[in-house]
Phi, psi and omega in degrees: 000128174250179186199148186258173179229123169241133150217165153294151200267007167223042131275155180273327200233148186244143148276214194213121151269108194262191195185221129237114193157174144275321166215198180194131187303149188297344221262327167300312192279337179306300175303347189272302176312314166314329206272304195307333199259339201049045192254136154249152195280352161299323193251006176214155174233173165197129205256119165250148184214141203283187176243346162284303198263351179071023194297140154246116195303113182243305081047127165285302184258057171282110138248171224240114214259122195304152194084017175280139168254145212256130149247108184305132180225121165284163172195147164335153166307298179285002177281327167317310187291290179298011181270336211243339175332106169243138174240148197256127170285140175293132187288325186304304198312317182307318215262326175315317179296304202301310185264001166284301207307300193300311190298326213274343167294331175304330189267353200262132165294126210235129207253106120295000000 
């Protein structure tokens, strides 16, 4: 039997997930902790990070090498999804703001 280690980060004590294997995919431990914990996944999500290297597990199908000790974060549903994101603003849109700006600053006079 192998086994992972979790705790919540203003918890003391770690549990315990056993399993069969050398390791486990994240979206299985997520779920195991959710199930062992009673949490739903409608109102809660969780962002796992190992604790030692402080690596944050983002990828559903990362696996997770058993005797890893775990730190557990409850987050909204949509925010768990959305941490790894990066979105790019369009440059025309920017620069289009960017000469309103320019304009509009221009006629105002500043009186000392």
């Amino acid at each position: 039997m192998s086994a992972i280690h979790f705790k919540f980060s203003s918890s003391n004590q770690y549990q315990t997930i056993t399993f069969d294997g050398m390791d486990m995919s994240l979206l299985e431990l997520k779920k195991s902790i959710m199930e062992k914990l009673k949490l739903k996944p409608s109102e809660d999500a969780l962002n796992l990070t190992n604790a030692h290297s402080l690596k944050v597990y983002k990828e559903d199908d990362t696996l997770i090498p058993k005797n890893t000790m775990i730190l557990v974060r409850r987050v909204p549903p949509g925010l768990a999804r959305n941490a790894g994101k990066i979105y790019v603003v369009n440059k025309s849109e920017s620069s289009k703001a960017s000469k309103a700006a320019k304009s509009y600053t221009k006629g105002i006079q500043v009186c000392t």
